[in-house]
Short mmCIF file of C-alpha atoms in Angstrom, two decimals:
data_model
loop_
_atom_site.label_atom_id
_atom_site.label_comp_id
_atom_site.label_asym_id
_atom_site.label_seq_id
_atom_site.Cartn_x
_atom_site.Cartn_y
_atom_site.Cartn_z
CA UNK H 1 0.00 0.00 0.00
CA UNK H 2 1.88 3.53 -0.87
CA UNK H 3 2.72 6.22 2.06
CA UNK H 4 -0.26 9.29 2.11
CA UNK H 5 1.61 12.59 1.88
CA UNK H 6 -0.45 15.74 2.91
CA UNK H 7 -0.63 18.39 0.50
CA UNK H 8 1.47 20.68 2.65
CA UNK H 9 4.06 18.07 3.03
CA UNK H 10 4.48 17.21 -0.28
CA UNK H 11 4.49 20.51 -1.53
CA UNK H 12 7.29 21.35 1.50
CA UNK H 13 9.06 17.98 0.21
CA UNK H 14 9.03 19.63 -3.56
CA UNK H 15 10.64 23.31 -2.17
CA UNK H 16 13.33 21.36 -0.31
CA UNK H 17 14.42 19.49 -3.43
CA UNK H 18 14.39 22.23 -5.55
CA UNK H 19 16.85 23.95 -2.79
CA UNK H 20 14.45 26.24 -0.57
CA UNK H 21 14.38 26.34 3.00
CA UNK H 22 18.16 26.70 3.68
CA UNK H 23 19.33 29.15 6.88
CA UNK H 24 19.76 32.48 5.16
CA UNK H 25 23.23 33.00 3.98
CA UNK H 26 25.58 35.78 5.62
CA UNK H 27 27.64 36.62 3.04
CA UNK H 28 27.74 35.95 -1.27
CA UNK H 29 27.78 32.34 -2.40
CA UNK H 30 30.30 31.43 -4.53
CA UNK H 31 31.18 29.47 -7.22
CA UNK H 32 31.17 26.06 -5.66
CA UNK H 33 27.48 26.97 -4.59
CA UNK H 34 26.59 28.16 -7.69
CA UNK H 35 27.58 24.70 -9.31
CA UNK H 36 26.10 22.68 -6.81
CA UNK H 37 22.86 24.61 -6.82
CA UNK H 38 22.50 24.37 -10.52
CA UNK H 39 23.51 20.65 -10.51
CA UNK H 40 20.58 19.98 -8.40
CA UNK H 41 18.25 21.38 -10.79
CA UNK H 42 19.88 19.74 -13.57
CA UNK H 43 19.66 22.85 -15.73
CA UNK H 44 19.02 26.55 -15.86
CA UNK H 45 16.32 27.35 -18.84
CA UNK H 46 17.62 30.06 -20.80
CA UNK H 47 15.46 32.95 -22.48
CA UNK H 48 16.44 35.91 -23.96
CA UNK H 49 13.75 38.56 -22.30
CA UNK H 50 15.68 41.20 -20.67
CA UNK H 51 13.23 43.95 -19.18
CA UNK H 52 13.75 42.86 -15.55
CA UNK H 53 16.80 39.89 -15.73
CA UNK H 54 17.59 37.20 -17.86
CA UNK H 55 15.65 34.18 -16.88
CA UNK H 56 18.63 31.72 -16.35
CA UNK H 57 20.03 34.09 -13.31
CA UNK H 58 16.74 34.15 -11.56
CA UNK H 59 16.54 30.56 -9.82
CA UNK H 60 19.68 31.21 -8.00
CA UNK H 61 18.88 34.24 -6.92
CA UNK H 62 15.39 32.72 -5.94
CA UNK H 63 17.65 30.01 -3.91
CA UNK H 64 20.44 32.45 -2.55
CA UNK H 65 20.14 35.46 -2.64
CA UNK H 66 22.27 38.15 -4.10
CA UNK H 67 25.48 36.77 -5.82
CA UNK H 68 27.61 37.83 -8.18
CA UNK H 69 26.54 37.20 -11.85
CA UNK H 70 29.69 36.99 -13.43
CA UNK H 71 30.93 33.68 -11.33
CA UNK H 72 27.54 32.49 -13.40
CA UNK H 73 28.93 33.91 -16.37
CA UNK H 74 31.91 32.08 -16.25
CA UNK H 75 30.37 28.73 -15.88
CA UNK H 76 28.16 29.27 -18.59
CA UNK H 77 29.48 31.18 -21.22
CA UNK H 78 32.80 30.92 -21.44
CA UNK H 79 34.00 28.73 -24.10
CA UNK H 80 35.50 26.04 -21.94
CA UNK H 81 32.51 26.71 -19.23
CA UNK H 82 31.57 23.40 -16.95
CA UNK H 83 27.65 24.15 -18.32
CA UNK H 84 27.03 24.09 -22.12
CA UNK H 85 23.41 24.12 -23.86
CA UNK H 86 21.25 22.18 -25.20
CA UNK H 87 17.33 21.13 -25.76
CA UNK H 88 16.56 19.45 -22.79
CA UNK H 89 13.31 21.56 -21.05
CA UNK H 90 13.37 24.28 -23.87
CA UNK H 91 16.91 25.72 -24.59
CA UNK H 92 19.00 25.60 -21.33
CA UNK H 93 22.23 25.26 -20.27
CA UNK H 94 23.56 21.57 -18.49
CA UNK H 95 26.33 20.17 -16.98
CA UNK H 96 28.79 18.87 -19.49
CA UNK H 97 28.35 15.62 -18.40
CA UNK H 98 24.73 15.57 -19.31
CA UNK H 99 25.29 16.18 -22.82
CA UNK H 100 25.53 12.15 -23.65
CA UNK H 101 22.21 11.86 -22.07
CA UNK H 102 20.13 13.46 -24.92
CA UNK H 103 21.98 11.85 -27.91
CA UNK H 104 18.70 9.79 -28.83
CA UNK H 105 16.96 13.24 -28.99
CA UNK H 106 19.86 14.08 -31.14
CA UNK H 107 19.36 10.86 -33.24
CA UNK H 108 16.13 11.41 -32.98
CA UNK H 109 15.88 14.96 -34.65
CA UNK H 110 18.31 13.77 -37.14
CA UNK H 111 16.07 10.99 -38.20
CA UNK H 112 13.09 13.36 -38.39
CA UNK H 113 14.32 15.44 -40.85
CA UNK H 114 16.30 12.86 -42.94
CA UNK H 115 12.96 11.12 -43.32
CA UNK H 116 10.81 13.77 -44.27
CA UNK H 117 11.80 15.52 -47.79
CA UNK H 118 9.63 18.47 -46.69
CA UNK H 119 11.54 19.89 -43.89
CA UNK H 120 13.96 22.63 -44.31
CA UNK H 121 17.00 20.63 -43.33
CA UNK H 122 16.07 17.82 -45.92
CA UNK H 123 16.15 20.24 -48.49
CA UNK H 124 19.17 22.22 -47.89
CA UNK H 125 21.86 19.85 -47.38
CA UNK H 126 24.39 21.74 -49.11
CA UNK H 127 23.82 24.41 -46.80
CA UNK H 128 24.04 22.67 -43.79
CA UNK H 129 27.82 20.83 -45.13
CA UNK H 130 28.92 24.17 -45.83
CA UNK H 131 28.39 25.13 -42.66
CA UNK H 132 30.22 22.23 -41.07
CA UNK H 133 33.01 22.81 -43.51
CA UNK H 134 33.38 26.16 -42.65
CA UNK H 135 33.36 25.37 -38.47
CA UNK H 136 35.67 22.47 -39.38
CA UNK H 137 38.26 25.34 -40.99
CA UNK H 138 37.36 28.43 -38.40
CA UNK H 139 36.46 26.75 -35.58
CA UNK H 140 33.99 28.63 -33.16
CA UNK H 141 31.92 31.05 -34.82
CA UNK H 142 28.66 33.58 -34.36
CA UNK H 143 26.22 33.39 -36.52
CA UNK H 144 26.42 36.84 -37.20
CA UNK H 145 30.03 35.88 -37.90
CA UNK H 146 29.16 34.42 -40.86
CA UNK H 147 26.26 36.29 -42.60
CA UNK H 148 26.47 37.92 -45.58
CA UNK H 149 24.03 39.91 -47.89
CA UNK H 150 22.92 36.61 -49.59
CA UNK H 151 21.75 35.10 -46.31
CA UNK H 152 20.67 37.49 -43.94
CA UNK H 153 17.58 37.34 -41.88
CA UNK H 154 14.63 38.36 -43.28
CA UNK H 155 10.80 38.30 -42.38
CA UNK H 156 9.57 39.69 -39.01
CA UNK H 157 11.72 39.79 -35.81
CA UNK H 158 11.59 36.24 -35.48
CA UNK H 159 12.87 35.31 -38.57
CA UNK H 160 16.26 33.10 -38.89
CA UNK H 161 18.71 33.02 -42.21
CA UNK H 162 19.62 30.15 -43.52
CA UNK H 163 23.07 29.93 -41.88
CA UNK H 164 21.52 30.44 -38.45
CA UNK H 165 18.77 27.48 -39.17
CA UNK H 166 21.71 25.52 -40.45
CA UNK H 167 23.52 26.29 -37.03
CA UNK H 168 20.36 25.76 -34.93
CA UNK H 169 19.82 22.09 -37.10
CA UNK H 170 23.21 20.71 -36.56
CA UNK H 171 22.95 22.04 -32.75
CA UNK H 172 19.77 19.71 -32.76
CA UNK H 173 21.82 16.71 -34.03
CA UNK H 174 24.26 17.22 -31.61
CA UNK H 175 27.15 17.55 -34.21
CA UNK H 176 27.68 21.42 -33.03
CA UNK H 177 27.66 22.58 -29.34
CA UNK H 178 27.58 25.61 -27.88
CA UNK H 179 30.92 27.18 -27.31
CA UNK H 180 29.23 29.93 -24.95
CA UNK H 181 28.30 33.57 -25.72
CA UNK H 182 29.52 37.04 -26.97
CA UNK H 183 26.94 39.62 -25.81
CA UNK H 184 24.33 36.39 -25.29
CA UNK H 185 24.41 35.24 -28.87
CA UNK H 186 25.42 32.05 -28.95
CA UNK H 187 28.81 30.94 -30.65
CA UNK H 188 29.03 27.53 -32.24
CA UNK H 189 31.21 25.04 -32.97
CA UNK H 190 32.05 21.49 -33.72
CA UNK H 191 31.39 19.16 -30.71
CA UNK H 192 34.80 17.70 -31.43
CA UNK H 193 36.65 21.19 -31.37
CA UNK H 194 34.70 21.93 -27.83
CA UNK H 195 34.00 18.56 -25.69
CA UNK H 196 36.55 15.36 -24.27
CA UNK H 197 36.65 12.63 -26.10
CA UNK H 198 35.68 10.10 -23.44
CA UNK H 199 31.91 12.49 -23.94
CA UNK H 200 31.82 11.85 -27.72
CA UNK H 201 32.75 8.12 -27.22
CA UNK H 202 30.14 7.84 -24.61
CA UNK H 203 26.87 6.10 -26.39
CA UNK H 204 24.32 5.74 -23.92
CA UNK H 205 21.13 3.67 -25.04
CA UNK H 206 18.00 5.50 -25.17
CA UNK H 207 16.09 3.37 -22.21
CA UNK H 208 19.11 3.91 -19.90
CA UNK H 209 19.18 7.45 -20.44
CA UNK H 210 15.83 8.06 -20.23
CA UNK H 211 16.16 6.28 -16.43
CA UNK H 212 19.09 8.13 -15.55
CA UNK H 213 16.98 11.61 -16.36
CA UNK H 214 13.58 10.21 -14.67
CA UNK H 215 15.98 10.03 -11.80
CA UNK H 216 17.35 13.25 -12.03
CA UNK H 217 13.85 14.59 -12.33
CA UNK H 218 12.85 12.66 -9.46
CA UNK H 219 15.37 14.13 -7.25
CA UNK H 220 15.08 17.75 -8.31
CA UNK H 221 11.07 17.89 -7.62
CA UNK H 222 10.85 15.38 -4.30
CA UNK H 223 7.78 13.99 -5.16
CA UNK H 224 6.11 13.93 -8.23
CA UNK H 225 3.48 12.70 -10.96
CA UNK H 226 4.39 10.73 -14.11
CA UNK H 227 3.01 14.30 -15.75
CA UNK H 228 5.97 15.86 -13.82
CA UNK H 229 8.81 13.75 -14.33
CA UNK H 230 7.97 13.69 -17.99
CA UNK H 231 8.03 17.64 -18.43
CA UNK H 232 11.26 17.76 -16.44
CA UNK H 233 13.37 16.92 -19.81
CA UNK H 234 10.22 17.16 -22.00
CA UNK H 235 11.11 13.16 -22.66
CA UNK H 236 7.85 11.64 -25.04
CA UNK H 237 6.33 9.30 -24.86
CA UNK H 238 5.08 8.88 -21.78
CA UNK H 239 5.06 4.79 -21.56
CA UNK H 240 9.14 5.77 -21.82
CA UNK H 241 9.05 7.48 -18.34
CA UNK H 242 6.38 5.25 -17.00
CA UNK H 243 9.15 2.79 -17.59
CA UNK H 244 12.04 4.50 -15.91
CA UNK H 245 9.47 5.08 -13.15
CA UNK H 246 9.04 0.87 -12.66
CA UNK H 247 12.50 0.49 -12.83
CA UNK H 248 13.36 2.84 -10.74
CA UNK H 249 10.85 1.71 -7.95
CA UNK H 250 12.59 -1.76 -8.28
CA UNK H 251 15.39 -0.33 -7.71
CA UNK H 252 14.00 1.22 -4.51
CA UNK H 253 14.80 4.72 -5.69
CA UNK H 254 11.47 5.96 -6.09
CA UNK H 255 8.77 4.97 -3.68
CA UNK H 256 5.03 5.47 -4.61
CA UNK H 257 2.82 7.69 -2.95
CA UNK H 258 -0.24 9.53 -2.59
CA UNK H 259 -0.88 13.04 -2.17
CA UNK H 260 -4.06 13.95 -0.92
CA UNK H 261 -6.03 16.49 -3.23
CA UNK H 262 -4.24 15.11 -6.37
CA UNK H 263 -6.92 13.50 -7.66
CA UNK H 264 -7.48 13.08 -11.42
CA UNK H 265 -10.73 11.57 -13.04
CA UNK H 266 -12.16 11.06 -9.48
CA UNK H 267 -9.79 9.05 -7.95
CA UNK H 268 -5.99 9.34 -6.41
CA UNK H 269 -3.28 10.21 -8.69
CA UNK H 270 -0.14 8.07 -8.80
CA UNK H 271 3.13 9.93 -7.54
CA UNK H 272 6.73 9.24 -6.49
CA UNK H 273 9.02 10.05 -3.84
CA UNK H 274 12.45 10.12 -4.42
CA UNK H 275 14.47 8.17 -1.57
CA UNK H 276 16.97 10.76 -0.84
CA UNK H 277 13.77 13.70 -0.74
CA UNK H 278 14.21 15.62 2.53
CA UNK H 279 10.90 15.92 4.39
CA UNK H 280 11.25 20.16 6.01
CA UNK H 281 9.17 20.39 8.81
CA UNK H 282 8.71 24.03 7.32
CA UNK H 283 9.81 26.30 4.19
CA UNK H 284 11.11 29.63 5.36
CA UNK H 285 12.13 32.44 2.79
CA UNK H 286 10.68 34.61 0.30
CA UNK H 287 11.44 34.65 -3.04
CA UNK H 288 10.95 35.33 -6.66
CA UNK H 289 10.32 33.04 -9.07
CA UNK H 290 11.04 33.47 -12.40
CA UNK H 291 8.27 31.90 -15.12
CA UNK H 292 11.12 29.29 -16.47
CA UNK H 293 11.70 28.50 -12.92
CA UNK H 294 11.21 24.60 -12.64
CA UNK H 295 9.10 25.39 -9.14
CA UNK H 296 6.36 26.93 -11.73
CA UNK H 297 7.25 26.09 -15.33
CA UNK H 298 5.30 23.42 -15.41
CA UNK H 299 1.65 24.76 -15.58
CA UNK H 300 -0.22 21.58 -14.32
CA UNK H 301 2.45 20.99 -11.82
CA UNK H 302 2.04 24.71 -9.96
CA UNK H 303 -2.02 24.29 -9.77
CA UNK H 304 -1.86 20.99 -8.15
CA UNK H 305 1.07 22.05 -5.83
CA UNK H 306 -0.22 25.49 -4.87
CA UNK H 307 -3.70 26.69 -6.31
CA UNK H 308 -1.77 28.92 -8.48
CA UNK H 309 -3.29 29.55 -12.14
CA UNK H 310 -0.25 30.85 -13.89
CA UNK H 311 0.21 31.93 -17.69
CA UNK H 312 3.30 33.77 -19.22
CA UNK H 313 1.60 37.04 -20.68
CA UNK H 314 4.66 38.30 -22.49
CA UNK H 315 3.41 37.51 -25.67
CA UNK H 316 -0.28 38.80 -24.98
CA UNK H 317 -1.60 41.83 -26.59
CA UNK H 318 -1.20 44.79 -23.77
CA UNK H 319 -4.80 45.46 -23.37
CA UNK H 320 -5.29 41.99 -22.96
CA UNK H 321 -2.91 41.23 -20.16
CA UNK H 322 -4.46 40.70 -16.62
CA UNK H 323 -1.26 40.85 -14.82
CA UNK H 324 1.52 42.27 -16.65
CA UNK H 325 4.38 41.75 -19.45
CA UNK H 326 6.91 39.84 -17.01
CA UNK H 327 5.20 38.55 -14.10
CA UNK H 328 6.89 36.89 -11.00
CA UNK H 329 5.19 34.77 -8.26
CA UNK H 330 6.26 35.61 -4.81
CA UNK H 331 7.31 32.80 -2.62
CA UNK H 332 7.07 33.43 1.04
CA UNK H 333 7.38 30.44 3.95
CA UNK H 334 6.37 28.09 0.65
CA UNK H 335 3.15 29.58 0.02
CA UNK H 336 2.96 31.39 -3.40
CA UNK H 337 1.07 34.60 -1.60
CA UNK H 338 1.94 37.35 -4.64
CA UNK H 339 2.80 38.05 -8.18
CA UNK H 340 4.62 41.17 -9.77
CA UNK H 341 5.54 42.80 -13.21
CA UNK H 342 9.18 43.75 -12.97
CA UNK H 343 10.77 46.11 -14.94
CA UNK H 344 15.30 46.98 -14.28
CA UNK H 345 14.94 50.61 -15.15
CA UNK H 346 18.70 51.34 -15.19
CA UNK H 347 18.36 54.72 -16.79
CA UNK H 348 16.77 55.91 -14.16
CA UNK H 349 18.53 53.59 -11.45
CA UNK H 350 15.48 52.25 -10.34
CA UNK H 351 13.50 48.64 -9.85
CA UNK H 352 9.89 49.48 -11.47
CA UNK H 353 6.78 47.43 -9.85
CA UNK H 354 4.73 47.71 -12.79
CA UNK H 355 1.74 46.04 -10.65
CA UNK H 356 1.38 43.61 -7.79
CA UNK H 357 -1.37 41.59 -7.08
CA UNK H 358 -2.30 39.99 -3.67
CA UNK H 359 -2.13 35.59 -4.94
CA UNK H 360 -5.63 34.22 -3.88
CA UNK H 361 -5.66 31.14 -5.76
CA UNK H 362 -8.55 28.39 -6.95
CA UNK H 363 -8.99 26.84 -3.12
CA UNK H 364 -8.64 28.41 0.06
CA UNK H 365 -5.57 28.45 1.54
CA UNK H 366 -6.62 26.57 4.87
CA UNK H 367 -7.88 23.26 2.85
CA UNK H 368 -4.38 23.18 0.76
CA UNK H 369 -2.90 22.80 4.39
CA UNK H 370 -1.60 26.19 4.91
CA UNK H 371 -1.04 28.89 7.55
CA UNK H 372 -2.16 31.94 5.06
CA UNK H 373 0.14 35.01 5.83
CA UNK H 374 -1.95 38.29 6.19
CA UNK H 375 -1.86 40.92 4.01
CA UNK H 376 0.39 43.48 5.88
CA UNK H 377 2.77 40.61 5.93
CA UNK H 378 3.00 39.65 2.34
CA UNK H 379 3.75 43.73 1.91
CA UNK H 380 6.24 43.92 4.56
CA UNK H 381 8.42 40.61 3.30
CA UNK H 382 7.58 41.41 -0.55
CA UNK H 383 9.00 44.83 0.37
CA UNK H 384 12.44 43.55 1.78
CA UNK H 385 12.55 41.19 -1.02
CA UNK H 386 12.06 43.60 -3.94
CA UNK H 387 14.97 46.19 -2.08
CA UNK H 388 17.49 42.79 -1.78
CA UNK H 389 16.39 42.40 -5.84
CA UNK H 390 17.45 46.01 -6.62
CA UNK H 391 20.69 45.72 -4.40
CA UNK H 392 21.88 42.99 -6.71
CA UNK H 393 20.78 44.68 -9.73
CA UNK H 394 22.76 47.77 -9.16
CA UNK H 395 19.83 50.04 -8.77
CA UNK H 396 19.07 52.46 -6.22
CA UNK H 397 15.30 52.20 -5.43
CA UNK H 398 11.94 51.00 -5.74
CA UNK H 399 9.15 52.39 -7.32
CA UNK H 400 5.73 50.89 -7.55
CA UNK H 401 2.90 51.91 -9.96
CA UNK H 402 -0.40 52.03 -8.68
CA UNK H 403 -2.17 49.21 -10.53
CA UNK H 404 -2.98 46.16 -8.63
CA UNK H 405 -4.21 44.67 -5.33
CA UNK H 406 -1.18 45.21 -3.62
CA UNK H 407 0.14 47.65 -5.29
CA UNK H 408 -0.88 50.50 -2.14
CA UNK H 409 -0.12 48.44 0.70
CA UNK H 410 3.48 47.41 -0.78
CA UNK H 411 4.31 51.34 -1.89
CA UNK H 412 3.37 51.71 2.11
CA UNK H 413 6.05 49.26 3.06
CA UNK H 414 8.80 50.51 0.75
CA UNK H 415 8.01 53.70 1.99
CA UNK H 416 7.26 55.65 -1.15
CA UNK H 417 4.66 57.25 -3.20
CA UNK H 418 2.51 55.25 -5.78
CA UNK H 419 3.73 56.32 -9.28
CA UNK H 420 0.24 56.80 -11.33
CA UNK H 421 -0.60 53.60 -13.85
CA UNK H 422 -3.19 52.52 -15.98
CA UNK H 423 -5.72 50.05 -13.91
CA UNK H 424 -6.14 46.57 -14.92
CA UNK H 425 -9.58 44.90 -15.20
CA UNK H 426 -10.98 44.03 -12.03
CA UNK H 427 -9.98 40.22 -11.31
CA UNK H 428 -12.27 38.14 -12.21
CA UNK H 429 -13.68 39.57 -15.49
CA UNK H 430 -10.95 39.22 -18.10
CA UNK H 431 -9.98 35.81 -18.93
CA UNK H 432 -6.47 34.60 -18.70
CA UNK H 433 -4.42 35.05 -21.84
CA UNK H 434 -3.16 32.22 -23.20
CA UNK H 435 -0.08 30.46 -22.74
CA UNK H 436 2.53 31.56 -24.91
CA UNK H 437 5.45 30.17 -26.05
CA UNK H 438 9.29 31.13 -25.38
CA UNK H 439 11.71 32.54 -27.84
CA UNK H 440 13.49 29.16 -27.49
CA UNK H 441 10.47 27.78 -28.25
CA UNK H 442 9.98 29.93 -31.31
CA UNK H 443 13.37 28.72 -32.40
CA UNK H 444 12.76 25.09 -32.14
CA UNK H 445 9.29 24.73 -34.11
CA UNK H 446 10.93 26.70 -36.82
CA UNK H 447 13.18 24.14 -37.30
CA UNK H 448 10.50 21.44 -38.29
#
């Protein structure tokens, strides 16, 4: 019979396997925390929206606290960096030593477009063994490095050339890696100019790499669904994880569970519990989340695990937007209490609130198992919070615009005046816009 896990547990379970809950560091972490931090995770999603931060620096800030961005930097975009990139939630970076775990998604991309005469790589080969030629000779190049007047990009902002889908196609296949950035655009290069040999040797076979990323999955989320631990890596089908899963509960790595309230179709819905999850007796800390965070990036996940109905609105027509362009939930003591639209205004110095908005979420907060923090509260921690968030981005102050449910109360506790905004629609009667998806996401349908 599997072990019952409250909702509050489980969800406290999730937080500390995801690295919340630690004492409050006293001074910077450094770059051995930094690695070990992002080695729990597994990977840092990468996006390339810049009005507040770039998403990949947020989770560590979210875990602790202010740090210095270039020791990130350095592991990721140096050319001989520890953490390279690659497809494995959307575009993100991973350890090194990860990279042999997605070579069937490599193989498998390879064998999508080789069988299908209609896809763009099928029909320009001679493109794509020009490009290898000319990474072969050069080694590590831009893409903008290469461009010329007969290729450049055309179409609407999105649009790629043909070198840079030739680039982005052989990155797919896993025969060019990333040999990190100049000004955040990628440079590429050969794997063979950029990784050990003992990686390109290494030919792991699809089932046992599929485990060995269930596992990893397992262990950065606590306890989880067979919904979860598939979205971790985005690894399809499904029957593949479910798999992993049995094997892994053989194995007596993963023990089943229940969680009470995660129900689907009427009855209990299966989850797992990693053996090394830690079970907090609480979750202390606020912090904020960024929307490729893995605590929320997974839609289904973040409803079940905290009431919260959460949808990207970056993408979303301005008038239509209930919330904001980049909106952050607010994590205090484990309970997602708040959400903001941040803006780094570094011409004027300052950290812009654009709007803040008390969290109520789909069930009350006493039948999910939680103590609900009042209202003064949530102002007076989202208040230190956002003047820690400046501090490490180099600006001087925070200014909140007067649109929102919180927006008065948490202009109170920063002690300022609310800067006049347009008001949103009262909550309630505009429907939430419609997920949308990320620039890396953009990217990687093009390619099909």
């Amino acid at each position: 019979m599997s072990a019952s896990l409250s909702p509050a547990l489980a969800r406290r379970i999730a937080l500390g396997a995801q690295g919340f809950g630690a004492p409050q560091r006293t001074t910077p972490a450094g770059t051995r925390t930094l690695r070990s931090t992002i080695d729990r995770l597994g990977l840092l999603q990468i996006d390339s929206v810049n009005v507040f931060e770039r998403s990949h620096y947020l989770p560590l800030f979210a875990r602790l606290g202010g740090y210095d961005k270039t020791l990130l930097d350095r592991l990721t975009l140096g050319a001989d960096a520890p953490y390279l990139e690659y497809w494995a939630h959307e575009a993100a970076f991973i350890p090194r030593d990860s990279w042999p775990l997605f070579r069937w998604r490599m193989d498998a991309h390879r064998a999508k477009h080789v069988g299908d005469e209609t896809t763009w790589a099928s029909q320009n080969t001679e493109m794509l063994d020009w490009v290898r030629a000319l990474l072969r000779v050069e080694g590590p190049l831009k893409a903008s490095e290469i461009e010329h007047d007969a290729n450049v990009r055309r179409g609407p902002w999105w649009g790629w050339s043909d070198v840079k889908r030739a680039l982005e196609v052989l990155f797919l296949y896993g025969e060019v890696v990333t040999a990190g950035r100049d000004r955040f655009e990628r440079r590429y290069a050969l794997a063979e100019h950029v990784l050990p040999q003992h990686l390109l040797d290494l030919d792991i076979a699809r089932p046992d790499a599929i485990r060995a990323l269930v596992e990893q999955a397992a262990a950065a989320q606590g306890v989880a669904t067979l919904a979860d631990l598939a979205d971790y890596f985005r690894i399809k089908p499904q029957t593949a994880v479910r798999r992993a899963v049995d094997e892994l509960v053989d194995a007596n790595v993963l023990e089943p569970v229940t969680v009470a309230g995660w129900d689907r179709r009427g009855g209990p819905q299966e989850a797992w519990l990693h053996r090394d999850a830690r079970r907090p007796r609480r979750i202390e800390g606020a912090a904020l989340l960024s929307p490729f965070d893995p605590v929320v990036w997974f839609r289904e996940r973040a409803l079940r695990m905290f009431g919260l109905h959460y949808r990207i609105e970056i993408y979303t027509p301005e008038p239509k937007r209930v919330y904001g362009y980049y909106v952050l939930p607010v994590l205090v003591d484990g309970e997602i209490v708040a959400r903001v639209d941040l803006k780094s205004d570094r011409q004027s110095g300052v950290l812009r609130v654009q709007s803040a908005w008390f969290e109520r979420g789909h069930q009350d907060a006493v039948a999910r198992g939680l103590r609900p923090v009042a209202d003064d509260a949530i102002a007076a921690r989202l208040a230190e919070l956002l003047e820690q968030t400046a501090r490490w981005q180099g600006l001087d102050a925070v200014v909140v615009v007067d649109r929102g449910t919180l927006a008065a109360p948490l202009a109170h506790a920063v002690g300022t005046r609310l800067v006049p905004g347009s008001r949103a629609p009262e909550m309630g009667t505009t429907p939430h816009a419609q997920e949308a998806q990320s620039l890396s996401g953009d990217a990687h349908r093009l390619l099909s």
